[in-house]
Tab-separated table of C-alpha atoms in Angstrom:
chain	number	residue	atom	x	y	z
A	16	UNK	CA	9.450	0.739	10.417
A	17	UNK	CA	11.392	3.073	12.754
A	18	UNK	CA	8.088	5.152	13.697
A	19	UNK	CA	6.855	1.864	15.919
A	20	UNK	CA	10.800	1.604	17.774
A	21	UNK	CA	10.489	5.368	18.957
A	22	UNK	CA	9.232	6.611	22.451
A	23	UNK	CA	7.917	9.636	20.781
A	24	UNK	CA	6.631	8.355	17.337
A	25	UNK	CA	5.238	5.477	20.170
A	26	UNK	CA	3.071	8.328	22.349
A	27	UNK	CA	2.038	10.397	18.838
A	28	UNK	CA	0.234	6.955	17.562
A	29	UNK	CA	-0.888	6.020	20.849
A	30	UNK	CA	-2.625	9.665	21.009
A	31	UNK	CA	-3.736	9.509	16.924
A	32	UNK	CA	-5.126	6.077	17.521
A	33	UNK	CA	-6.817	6.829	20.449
A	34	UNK	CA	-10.750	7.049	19.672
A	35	UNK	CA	-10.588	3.707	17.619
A	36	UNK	CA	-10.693	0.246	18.108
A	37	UNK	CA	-11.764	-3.102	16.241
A	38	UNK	CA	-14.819	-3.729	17.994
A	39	UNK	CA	-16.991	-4.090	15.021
A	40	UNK	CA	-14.160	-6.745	13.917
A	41	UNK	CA	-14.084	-8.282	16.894
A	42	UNK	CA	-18.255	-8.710	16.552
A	43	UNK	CA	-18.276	-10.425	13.068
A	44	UNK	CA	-15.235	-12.667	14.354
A	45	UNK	CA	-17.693	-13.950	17.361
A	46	UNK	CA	-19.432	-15.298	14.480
A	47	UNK	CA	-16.613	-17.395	13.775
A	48	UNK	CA	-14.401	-18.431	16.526
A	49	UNK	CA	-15.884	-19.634	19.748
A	50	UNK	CA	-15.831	-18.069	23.207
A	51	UNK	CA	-12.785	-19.155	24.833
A	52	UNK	CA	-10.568	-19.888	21.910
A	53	UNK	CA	-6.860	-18.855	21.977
A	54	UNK	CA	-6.405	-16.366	19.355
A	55	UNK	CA	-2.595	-14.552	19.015
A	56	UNK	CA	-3.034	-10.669	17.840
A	57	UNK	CA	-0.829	-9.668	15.865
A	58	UNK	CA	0.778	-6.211	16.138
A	59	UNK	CA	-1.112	-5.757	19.037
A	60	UNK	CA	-0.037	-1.644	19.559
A	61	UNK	CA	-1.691	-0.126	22.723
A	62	UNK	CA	-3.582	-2.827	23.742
A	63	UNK	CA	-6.969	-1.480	22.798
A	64	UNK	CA	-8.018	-4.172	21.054
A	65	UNK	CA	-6.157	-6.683	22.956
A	66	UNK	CA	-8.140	-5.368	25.793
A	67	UNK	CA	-11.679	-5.990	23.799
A	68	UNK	CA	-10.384	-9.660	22.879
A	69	UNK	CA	-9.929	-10.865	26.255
A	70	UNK	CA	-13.006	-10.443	27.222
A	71	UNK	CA	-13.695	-13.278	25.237
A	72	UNK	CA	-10.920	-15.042	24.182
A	73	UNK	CA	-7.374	-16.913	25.592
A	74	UNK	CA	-5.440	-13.826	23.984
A	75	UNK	CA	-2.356	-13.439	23.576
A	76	UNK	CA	-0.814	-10.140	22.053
A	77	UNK	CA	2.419	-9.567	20.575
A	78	UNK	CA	4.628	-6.468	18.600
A	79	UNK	CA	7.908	-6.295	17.317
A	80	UNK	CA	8.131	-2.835	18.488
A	81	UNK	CA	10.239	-3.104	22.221
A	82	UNK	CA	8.640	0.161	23.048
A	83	UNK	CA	4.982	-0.927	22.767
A	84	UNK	CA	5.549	-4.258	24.458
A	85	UNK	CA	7.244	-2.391	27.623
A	86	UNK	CA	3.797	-0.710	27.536
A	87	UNK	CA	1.689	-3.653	27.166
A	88	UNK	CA	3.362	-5.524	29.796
A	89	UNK	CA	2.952	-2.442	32.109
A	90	UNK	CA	-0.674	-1.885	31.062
A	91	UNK	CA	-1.307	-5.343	30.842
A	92	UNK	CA	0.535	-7.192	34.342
A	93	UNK	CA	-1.425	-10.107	33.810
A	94	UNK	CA	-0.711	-10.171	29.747
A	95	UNK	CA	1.452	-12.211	27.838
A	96	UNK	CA	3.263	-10.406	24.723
A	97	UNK	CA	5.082	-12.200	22.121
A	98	UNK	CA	8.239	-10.352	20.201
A	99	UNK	CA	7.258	-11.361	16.688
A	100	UNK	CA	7.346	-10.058	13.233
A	101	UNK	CA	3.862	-10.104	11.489
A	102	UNK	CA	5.752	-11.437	8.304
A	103	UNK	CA	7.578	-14.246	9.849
A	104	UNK	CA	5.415	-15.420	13.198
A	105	UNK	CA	8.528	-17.228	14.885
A	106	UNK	CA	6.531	-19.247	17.550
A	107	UNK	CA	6.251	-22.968	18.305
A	108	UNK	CA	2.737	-21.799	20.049
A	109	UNK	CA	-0.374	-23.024	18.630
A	110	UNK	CA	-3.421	-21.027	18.254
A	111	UNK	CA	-7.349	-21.005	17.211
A	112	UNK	CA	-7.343	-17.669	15.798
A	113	UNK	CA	-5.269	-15.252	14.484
A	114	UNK	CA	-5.858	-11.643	14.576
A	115	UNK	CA	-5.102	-8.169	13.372
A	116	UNK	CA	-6.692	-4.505	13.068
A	117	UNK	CA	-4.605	-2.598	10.288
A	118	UNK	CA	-1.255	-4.570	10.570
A	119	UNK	CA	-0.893	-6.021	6.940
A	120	UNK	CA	-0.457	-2.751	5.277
A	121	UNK	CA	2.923	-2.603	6.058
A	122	UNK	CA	4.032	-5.391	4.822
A	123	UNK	CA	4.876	-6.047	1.090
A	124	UNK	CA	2.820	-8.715	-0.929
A	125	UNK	CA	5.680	-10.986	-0.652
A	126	UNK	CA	5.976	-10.805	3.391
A	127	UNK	CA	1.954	-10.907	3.505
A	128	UNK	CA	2.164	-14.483	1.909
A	129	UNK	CA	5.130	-15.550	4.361
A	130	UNK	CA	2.892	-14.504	6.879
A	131	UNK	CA	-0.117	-16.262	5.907
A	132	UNK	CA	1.561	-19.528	5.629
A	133	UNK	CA	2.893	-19.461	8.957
A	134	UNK	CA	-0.231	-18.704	10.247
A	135	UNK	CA	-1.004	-21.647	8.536
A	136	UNK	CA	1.280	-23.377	10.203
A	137	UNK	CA	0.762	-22.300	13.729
A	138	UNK	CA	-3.475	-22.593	13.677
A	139	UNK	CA	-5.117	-25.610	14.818
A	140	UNK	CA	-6.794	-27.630	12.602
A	141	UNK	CA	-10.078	-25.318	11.716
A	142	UNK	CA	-8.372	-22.432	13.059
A	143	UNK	CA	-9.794	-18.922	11.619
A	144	UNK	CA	-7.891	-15.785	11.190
A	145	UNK	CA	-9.444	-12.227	10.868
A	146	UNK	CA	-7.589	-9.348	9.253
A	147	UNK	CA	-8.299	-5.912	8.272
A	148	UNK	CA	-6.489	-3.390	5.999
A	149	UNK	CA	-7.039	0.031	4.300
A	150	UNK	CA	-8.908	-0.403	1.236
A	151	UNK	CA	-7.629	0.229	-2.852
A	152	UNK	CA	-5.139	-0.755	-4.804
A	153	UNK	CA	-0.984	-0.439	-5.149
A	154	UNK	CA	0.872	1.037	-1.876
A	155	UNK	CA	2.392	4.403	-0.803
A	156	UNK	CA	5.080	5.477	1.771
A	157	UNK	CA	2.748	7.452	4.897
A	158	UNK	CA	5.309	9.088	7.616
A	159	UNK	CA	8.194	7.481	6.285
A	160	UNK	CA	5.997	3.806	6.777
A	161	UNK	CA	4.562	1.415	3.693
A	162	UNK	CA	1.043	1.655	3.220
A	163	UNK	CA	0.144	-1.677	1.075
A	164	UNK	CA	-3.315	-1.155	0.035
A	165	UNK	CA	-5.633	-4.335	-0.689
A	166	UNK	CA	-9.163	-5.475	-2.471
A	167	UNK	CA	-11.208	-8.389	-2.414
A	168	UNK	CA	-9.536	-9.757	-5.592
A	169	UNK	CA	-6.471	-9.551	-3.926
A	170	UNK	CA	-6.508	-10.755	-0.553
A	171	UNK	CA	-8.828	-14.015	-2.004
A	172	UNK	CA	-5.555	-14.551	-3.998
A	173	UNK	CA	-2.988	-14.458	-1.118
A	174	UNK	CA	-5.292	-16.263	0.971
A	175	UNK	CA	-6.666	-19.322	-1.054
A	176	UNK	CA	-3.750	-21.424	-1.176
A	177	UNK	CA	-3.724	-22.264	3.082
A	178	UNK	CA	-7.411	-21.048	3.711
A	179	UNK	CA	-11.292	-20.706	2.694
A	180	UNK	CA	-12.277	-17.404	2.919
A	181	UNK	CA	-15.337	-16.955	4.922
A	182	UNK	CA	-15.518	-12.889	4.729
A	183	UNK	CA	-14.567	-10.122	2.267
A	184	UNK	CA	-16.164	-7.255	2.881
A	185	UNK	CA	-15.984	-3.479	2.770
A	186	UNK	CA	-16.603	-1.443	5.728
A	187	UNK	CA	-16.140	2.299	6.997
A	188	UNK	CA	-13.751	3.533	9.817
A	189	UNK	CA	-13.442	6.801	8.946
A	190	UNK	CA	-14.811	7.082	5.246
A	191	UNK	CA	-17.187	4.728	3.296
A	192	UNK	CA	-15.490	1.690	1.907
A	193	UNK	CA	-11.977	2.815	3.241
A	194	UNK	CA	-11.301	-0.797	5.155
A	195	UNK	CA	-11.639	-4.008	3.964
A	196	UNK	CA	-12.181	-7.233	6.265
A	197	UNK	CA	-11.172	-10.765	5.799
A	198	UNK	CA	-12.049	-14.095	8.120
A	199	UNK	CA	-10.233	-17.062	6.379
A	200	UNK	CA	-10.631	-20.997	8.145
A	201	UNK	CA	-7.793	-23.400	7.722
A	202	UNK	CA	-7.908	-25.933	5.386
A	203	UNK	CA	-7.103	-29.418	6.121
A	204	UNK	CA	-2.991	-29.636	6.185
């Protein structure tokens, strides 16, 4: 995924993603994970939700784009930013939550469930995770990036094996139905 490793692909997503964030995400996750709990975002981008999570939580962002973590650590002075891959989570930290806005679509099925066992492996026991993706089925290649599209089916399939899914729900970020949420809890190792 070149686009995220380039200055000026970097400043073009910053500017596109610019009037959104994951506060209605972060809301139903309150529901879930108490105040205070240290929660690692993946793919954390800009910072924009990383920003809204603090408030809150022990966060802890990270990227495995070079370019947006030079950001975040400017934007951020007090931050700390992980270099990790979403797929692979290569961390001896431990963590009460886990979570992402729109990070999971690029990542094949395959690297989605390599992912979800090591967050498996790096939550606390009852640790809860909270993802979102672009609703449907199949995938597509969107500026040159995968777009892996999931359902409810689906993600209760890649998630059931390490978790008990909470949430699965539709919602709308810029057309009806065109997300889909998910809040998973550890189960017992």
């Amino acid at each position: 995924m070149e686009y995220y490793k380039n200055k000026e692909t970097v400043s073009e997503y910053i500017k596109m993603a610019a009037e959104v964030d994951g506060q209605e995400l972060i809301d139903v996750l309150k529901h879930h994970l108490p105040k205070g709990s240290k929660v690692l975002e993946l793919g954390t981008g800009p910072g924009t939700d990383f920003h809204i999570l603090e408030k809150d939580y022990e966060v802890i962002g990270s990227d495995f784009s070079e370019e947006f973590l030079k950001r975040l650590k400017k934007r951020f002075a007090e931050g700390i930013f992980l270099n990790l891959d979403a797929s692979t989570i290569e961390t001896d930290e431990k963590f009460d939550g886990i979570y992402s806005n729109k990070v999971f679509q690029h990542l094949t099925d395959d690297q989605i469930k390599s992912s979800i066992y090591r967050q498996f492996e790096v939550l606390n026991e009852g640790g809860v995770v909270c993802h979102s993706m672009w609703y449907g089925e199949g995938d597509e290649i969107f500026k040159g990036m995968l777009v892996n599209y999931q359902d409810e089916k689906s993600l209760i399939q890649l998630f059931e094996p390490y978790f008990e899914v909470l949430v699965v729900e539709k919602y709308m970020e810029f057309e009806e139905g065109d997300s889909i949420r998910l809040i998973s809890k550890k189960l017992k190792s």
